[in-house]
Short mmCIF file of C-alpha atoms in Angstrom, two decimals:
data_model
loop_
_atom_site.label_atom_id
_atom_site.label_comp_id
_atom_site.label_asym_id
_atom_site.label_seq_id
_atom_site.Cartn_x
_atom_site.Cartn_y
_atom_site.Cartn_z
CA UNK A 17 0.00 0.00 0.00
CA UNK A 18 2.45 1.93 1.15
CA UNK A 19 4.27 1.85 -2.38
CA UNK A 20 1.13 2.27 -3.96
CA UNK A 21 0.00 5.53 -2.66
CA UNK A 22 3.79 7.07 -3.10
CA UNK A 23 2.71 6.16 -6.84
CA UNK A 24 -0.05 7.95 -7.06
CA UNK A 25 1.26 10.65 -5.02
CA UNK A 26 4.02 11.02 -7.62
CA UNK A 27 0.67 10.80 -10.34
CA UNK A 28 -0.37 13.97 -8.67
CA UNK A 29 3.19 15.75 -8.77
CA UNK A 30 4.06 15.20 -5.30
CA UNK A 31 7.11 14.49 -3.87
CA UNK A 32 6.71 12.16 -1.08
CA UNK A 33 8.71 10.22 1.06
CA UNK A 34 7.83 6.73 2.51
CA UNK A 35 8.54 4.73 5.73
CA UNK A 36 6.90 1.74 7.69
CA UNK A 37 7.96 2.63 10.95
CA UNK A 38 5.38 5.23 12.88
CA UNK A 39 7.23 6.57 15.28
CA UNK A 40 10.34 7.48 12.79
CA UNK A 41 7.24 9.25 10.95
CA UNK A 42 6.20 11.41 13.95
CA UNK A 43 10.19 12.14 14.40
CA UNK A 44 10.75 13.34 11.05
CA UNK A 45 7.39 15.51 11.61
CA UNK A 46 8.72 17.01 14.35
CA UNK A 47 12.44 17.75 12.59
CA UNK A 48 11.83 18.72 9.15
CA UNK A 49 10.37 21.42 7.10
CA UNK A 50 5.82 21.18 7.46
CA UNK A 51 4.65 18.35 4.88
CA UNK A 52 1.71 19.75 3.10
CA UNK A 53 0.12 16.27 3.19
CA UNK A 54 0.26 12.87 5.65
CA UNK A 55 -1.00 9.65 4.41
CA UNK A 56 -0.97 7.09 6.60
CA UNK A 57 -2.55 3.93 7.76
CA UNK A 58 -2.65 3.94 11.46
CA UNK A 59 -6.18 2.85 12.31
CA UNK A 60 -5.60 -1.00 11.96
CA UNK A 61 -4.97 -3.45 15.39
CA UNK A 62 -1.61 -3.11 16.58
CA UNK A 63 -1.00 0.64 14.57
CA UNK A 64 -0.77 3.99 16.52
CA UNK A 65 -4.79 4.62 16.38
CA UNK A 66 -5.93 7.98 17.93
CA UNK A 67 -3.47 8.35 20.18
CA UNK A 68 -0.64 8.53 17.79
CA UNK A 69 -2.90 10.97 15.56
CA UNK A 70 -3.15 13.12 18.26
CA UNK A 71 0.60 13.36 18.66
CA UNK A 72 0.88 14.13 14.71
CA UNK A 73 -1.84 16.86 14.85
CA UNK A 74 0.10 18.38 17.72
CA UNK A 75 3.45 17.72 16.35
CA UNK A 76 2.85 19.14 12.77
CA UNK A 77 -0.50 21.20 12.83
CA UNK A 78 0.24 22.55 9.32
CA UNK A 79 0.10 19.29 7.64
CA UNK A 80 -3.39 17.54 6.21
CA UNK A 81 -3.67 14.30 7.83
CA UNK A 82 -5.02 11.74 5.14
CA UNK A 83 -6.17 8.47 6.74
CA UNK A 84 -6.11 5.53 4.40
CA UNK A 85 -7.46 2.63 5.94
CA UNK A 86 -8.80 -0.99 5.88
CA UNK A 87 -10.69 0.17 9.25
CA UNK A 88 -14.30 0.99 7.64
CA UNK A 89 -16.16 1.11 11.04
CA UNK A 90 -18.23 4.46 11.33
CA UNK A 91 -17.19 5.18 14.96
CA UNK A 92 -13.38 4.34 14.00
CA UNK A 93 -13.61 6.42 11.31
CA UNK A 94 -15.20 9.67 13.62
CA UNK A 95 -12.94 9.01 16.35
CA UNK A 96 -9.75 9.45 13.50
CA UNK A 97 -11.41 12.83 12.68
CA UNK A 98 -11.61 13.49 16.10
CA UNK A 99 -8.22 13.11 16.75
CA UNK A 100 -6.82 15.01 14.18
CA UNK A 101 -7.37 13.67 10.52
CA UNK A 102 -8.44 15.42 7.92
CA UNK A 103 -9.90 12.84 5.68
CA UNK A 104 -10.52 9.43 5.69
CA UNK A 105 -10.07 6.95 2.71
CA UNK A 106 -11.09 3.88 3.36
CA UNK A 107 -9.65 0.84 1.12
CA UNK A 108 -9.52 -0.55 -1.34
CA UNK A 109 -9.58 2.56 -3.66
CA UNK A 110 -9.61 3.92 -7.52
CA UNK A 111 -6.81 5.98 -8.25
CA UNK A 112 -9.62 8.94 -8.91
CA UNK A 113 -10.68 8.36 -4.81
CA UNK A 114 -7.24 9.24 -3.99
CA UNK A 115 -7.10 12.35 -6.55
CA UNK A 116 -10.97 13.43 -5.24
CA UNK A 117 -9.25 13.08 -1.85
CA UNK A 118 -6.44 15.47 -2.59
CA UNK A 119 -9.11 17.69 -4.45
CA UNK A 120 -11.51 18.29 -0.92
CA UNK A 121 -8.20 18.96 1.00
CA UNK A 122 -7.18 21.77 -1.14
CA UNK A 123 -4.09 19.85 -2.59
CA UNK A 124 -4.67 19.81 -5.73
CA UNK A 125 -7.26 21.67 -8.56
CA UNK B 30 -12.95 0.35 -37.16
CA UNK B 31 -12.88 -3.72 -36.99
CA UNK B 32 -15.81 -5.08 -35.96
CA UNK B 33 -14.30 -8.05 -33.14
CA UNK B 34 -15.91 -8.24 -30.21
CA UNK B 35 -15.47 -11.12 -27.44
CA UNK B 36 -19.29 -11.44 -27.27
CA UNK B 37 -20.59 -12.18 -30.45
CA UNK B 38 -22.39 -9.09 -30.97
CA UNK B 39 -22.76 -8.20 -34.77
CA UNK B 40 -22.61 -4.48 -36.20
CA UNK B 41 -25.71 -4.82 -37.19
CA UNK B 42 -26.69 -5.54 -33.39
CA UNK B 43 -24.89 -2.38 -32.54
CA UNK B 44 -26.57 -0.68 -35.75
CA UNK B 45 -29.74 -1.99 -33.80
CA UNK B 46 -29.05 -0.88 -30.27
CA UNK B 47 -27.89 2.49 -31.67
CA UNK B 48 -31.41 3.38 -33.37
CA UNK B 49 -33.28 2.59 -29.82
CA UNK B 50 -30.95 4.79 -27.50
CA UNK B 51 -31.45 7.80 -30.29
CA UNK B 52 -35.47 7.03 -30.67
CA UNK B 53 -35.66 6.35 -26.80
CA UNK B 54 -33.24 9.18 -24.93
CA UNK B 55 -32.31 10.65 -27.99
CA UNK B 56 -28.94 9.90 -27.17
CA UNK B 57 -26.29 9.59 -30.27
CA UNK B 58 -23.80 6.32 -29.59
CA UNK B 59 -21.08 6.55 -31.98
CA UNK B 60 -18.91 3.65 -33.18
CA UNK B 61 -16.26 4.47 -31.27
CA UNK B 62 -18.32 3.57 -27.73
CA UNK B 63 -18.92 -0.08 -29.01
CA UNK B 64 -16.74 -1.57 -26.48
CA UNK B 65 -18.48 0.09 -23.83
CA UNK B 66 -21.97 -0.67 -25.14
CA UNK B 67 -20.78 -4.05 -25.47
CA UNK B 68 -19.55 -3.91 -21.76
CA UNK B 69 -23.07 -3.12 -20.33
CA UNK B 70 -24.70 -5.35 -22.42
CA UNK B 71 -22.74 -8.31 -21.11
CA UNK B 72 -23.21 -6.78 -17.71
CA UNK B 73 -26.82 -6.46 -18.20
CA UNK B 74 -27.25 -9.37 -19.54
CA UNK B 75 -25.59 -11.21 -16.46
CA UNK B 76 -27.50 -9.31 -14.08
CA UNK B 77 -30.72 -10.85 -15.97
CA UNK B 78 -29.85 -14.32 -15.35
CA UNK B 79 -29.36 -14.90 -19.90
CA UNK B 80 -26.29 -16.62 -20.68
CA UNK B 81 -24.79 -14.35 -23.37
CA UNK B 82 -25.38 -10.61 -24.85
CA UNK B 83 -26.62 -11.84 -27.95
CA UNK B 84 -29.57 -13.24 -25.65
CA UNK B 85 -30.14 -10.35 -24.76
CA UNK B 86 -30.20 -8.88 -28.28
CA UNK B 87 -32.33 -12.03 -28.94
CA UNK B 88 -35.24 -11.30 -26.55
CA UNK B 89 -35.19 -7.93 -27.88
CA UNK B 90 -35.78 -8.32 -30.98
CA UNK B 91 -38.84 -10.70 -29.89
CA UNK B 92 -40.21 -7.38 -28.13
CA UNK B 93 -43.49 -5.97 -30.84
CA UNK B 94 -42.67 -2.76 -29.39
CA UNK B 95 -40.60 -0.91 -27.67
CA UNK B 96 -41.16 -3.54 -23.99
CA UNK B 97 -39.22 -3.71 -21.18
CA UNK B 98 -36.43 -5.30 -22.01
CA UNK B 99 -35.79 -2.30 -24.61
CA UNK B 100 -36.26 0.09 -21.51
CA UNK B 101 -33.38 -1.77 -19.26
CA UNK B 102 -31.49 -2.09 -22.13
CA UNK B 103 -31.87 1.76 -22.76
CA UNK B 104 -31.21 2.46 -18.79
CA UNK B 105 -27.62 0.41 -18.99
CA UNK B 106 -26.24 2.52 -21.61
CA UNK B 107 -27.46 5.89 -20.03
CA UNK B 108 -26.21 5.11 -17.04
CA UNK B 109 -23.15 7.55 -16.69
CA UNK B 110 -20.60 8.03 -13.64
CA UNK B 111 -21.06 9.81 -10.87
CA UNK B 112 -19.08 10.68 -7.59
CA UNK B 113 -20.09 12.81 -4.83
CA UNK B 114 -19.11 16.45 -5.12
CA UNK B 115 -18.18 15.58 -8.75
CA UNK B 116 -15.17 17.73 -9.20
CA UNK B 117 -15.74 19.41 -6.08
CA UNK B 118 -14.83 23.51 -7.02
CA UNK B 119 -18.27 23.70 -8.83
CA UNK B 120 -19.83 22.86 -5.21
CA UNK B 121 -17.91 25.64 -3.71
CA UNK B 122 -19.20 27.86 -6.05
CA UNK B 123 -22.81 26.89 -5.33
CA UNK B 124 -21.62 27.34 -2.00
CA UNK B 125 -20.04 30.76 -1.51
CA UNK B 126 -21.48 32.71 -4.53
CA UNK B 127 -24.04 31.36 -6.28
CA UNK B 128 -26.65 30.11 -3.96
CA UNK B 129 -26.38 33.49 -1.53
CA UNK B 130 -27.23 34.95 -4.83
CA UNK B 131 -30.13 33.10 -5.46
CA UNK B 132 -31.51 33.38 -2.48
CA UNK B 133 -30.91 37.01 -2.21
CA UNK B 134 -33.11 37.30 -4.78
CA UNK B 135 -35.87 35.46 -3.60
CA UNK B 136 -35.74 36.53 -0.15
CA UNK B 137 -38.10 34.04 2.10
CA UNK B 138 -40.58 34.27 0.01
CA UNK B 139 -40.61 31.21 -1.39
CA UNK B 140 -38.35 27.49 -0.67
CA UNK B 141 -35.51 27.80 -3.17
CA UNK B 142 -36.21 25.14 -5.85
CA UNK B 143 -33.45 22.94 -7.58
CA UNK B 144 -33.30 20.60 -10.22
CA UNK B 145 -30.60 17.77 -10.83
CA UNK B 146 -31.29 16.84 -14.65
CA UNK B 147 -29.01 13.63 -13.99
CA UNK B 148 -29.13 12.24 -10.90
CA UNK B 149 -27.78 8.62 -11.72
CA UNK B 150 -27.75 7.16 -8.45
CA UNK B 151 -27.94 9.87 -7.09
CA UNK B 152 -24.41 11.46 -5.59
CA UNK B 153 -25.48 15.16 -7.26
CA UNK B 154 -28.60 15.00 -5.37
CA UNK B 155 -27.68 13.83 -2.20
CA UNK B 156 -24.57 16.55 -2.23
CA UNK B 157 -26.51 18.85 -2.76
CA UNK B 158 -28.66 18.29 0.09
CA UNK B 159 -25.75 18.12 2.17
CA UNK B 160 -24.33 21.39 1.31
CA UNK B 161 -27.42 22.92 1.83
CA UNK B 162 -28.01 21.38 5.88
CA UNK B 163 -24.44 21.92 6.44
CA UNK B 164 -24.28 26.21 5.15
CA UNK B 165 -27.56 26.91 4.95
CA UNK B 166 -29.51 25.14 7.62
CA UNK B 167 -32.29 27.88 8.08
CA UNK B 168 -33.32 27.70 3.98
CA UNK B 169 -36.31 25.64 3.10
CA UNK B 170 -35.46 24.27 -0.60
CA UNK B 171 -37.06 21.22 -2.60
CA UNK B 172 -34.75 19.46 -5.17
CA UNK B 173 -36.49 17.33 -7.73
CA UNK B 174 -34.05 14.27 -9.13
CA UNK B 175 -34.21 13.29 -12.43
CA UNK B 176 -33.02 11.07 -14.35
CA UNK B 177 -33.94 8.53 -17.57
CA UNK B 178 -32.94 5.32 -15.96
CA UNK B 179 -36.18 4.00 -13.04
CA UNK B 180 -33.28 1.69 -12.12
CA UNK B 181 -30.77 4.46 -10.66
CA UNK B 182 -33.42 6.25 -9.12
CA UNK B 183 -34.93 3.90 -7.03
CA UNK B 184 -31.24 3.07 -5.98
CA UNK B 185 -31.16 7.19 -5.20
CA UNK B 186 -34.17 6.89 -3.41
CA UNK B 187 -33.11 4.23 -0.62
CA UNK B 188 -29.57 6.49 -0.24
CA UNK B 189 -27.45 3.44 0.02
CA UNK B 190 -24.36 3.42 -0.86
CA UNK B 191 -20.90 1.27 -1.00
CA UNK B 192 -18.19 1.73 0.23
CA UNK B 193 -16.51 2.05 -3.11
CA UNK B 194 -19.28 4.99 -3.70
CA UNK B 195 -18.87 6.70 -0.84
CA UNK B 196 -15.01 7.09 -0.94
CA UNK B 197 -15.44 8.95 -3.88
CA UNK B 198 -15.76 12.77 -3.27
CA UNK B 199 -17.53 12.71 -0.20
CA UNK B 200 -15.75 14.25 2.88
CA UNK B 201 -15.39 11.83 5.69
CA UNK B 202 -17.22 14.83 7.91
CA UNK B 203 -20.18 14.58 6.02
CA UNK B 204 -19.61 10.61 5.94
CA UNK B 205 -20.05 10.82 9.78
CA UNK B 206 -22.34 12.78 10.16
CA UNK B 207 -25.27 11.93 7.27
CA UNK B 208 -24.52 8.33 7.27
CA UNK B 209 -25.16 4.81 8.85
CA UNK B 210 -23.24 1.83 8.42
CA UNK B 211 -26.76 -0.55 6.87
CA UNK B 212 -24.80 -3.68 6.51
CA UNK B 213 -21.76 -3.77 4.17
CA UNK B 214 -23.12 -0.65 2.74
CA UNK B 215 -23.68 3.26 3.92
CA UNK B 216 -26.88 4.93 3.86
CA UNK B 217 -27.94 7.97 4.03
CA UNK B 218 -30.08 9.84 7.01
CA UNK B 219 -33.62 9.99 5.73
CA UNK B 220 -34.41 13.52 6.63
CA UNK B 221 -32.30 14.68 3.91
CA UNK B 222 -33.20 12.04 1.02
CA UNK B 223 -36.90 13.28 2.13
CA UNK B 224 -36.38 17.21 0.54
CA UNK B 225 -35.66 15.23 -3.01
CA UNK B 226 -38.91 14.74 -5.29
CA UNK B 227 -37.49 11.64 -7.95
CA UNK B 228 -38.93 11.28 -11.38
CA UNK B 229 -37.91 9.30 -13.81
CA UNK B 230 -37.40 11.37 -17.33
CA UNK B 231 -36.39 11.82 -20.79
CA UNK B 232 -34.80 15.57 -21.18
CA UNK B 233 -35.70 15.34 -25.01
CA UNK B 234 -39.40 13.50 -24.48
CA UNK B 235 -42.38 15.37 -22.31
CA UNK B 236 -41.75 17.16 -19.45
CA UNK B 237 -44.40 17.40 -16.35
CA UNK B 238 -45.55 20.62 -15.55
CA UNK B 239 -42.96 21.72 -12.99
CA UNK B 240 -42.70 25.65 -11.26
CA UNK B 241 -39.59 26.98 -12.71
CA UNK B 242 -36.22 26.47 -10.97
CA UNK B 243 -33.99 28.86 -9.25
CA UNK B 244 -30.92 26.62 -9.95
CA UNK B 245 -30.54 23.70 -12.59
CA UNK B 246 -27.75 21.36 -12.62
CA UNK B 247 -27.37 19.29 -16.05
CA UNK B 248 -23.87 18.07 -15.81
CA UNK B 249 -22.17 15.16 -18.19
CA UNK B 250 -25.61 14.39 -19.44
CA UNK B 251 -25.78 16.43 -22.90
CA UNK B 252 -22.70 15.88 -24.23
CA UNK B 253 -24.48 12.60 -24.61
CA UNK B 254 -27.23 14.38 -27.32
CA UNK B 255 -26.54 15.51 -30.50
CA UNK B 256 -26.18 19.20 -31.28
CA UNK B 257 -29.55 20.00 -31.93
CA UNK B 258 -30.78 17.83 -29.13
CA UNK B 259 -28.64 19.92 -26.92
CA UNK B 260 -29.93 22.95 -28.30
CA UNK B 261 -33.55 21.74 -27.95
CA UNK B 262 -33.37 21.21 -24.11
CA UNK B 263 -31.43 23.90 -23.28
CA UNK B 264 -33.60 26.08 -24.69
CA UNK B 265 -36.40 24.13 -22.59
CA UNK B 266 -34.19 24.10 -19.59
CA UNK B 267 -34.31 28.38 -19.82
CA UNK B 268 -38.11 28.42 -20.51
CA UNK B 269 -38.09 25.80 -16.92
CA UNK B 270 -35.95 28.71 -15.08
CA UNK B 271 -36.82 31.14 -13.07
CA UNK B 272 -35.22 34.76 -14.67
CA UNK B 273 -32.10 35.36 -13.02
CA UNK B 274 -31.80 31.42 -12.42
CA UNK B 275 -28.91 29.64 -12.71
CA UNK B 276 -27.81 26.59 -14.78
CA UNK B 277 -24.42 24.27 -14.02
CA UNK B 278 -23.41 22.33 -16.75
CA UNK B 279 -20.34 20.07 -16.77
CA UNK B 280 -16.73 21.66 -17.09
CA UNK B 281 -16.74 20.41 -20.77
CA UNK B 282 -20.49 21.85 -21.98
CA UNK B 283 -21.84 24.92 -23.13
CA UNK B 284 -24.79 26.70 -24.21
CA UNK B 285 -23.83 26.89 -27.40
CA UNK B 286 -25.78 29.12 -29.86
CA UNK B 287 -28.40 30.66 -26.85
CA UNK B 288 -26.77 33.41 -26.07
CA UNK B 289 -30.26 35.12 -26.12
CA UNK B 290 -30.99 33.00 -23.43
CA UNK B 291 -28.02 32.65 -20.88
CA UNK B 292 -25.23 34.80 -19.80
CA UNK B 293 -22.01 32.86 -18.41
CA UNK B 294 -20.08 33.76 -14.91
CA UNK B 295 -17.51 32.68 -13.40
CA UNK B 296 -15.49 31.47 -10.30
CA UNK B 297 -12.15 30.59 -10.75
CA UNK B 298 -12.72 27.14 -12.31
CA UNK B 299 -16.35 27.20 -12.66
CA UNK B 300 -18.75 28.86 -14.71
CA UNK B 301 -22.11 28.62 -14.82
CA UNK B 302 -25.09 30.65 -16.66
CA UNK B 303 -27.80 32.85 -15.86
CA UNK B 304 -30.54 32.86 -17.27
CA UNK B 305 -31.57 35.82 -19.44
CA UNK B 306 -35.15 37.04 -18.85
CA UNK B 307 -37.55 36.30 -22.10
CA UNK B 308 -38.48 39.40 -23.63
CA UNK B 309 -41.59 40.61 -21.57
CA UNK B 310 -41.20 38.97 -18.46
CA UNK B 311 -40.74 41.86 -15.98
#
């Protein structure tokens, strides 16, 4: 997934960067320059869930929080917004969800 | 082109197919969509329980006159896509300029009335009743749906969506907060599907006799219809409208040759076009 969406970031004329490891991702957060956009899957058993969100909204408030998930319960999906994401995608996914996505968080016209 | 298709349909099939969608929705299919006709036929044809398109084609052709199987058949190639918030600026211009407009101009005197010429399944619709809770909670409006296809509107009417559908264009906010989880699928909260009147019709057969509209969306529908067709129920759309009224066609559309009957604006990436008041209409 996670080489997929750094695809069709790239589609969109990103430039992204890609890890596996969550807590490396909130680090770099912290460290570097604001992302314009996170997209992460953190909503699944054993990921950082709402708790970790809430550490990303605080560490990097400038960046849009994308959620791309498996995780297609309603209250899972509320308590992500809750916590800090900006959108939700839930998977699987067309390429166009992604791009529609990108579209209602301003990324892209 | 070379006629080869994987399901045994003949051009003269297609030849046949193409006269009913132009007599039927006077929609023009040129050669060039024959794989996509042939694509909903199979599907079609799958979905009622015949073993092949050409049985399809087969049952007809044993129709006297135009039957039901002619009208699914006709439904499965109008049958267009559709995503929530389909390409999302012309919603923000609806939002922040056109409808404080319209309802500027009609003050409360009246609910503001809406049309969706295409409502498919019924994502146009159902945004539109979103946007209007979610801005403009204190505004009475009616929308009326649309469409040529009884099939898509009965699926608009229930509001249920998959999950599939409602990852496309449709913020996870309004997700939350319009929806319920009804099984596998998503459906949405009754109170809003309840402002949308559905009818089923054909924009170049009769029309009921509706009030005019203070705002008509017809998007990716006429590029579907031959020029003159187009021209035909456009010029019908203005005579539906209410003067000053507004019309949103899709990005790729225009009124082309009625310029005595709408003037364009714009919004950054959207334009849409008011409608010019007939000569004697105060």
């Amino acid at each position: 997934m996670r080489q997929i969406l750094d695809t069709l970031l790239r589609e969109q004329g990103a430039e992204s960067s890609t890890t596996d490891d969550l807590d490396a991702a909130l680090g770099q957060l912290r460290e570097t320059p604001p992302f314009d956009l996170l997209a992460v899957d953190c909503m699944g058993p054993d990921r950082g869930g709402v708790a970790w969100l809430m550490a990303v909204r605080e560490a990097a408030p400038q960046t849009r929080i994308l959620v791309v998930s498996g995780e297609t319960r309603k209250e899972r999906i509320a308590a992500a917004l809750d916590a800090g994401a900006d959108e939700y995608l839930m998977k699987p996914f067309p390429r166009e969800a992604l791009r529609e996505k990108l579209l209602i968080l301003g990324l892209v016209k | 082109m070379p006629w080869d298709t994987v399901s045994g349909l003949t051009e003269a099939d297609f030849e046949g197919i193409r006269t009913l969608v132009r007599e039927r929705a006077a929609i023009s299919l040129e050669l060039d969509r024959m794989p996509l006709v042939e694509a909903r036929l199979v599907g079609l044809a799958r979905r009622e329980g015949l073993p092949s398109a050409k049985a399809l084609i087969e049952l007809l052709d044993a129709e006297q006159s135009a039957g039901p199987v002619a009208r699914r058949v006709v439904e499965a190639l109008t049958t267009h896509e559709t995503a929530f918030f389909r390409d999302f600026h012309p919603f923000e211009a609806l939002r922040t300029v056109v409808i404080p407009d319209l309802l500027e101009r009609i003050g409360d005197t009246r609910p503001l009335r809406i049309w969706c010429g295409a409502a498919s399944t019924g994502q146009e619709p159902h945004s539109m009743a979103m946007l209007l809770h979610t801005h403009f909670p204190e505004v009475e409006a009616r929308i009326v749906a649309t469409d040529v296809s009884r099939a898509v509107l009965a699926r608009c009417e229930v509001g249920r969506y998959s999950s599939l559908e409602v990852n496309r264009g449709l913020p996870a906010k309004l997700l939350v907060r319009y929806f319920d989880e009804a099984g596998l699928e998503w459906q949405l909260d009754s109170d809003l599907r309840a402002c949308i009147t559905l009818e089923p019709l054909n924009l170049a057969g009769d029309w009921p006799d509706w009030p005019p509209f203070d705002l008509v969306l017809m998007r990716h529908v006429l590029i579907y219809f031959d020029a003159d067709t187009r021209q035909r129920v456009l010029r019908r759309v203005h005579g539906q409208m209410t003067p000053g009224g507004c019309l949103l066609l899709g990005s790729t559309e225009q009124p082309v040759g009625l310029d005595d009957c709408f003037a364009e604006e714009r919004l950054g990436q959207t334009g849409w076009y008011r409608a010019i008041p007939a000569e004697g209409t105060p």
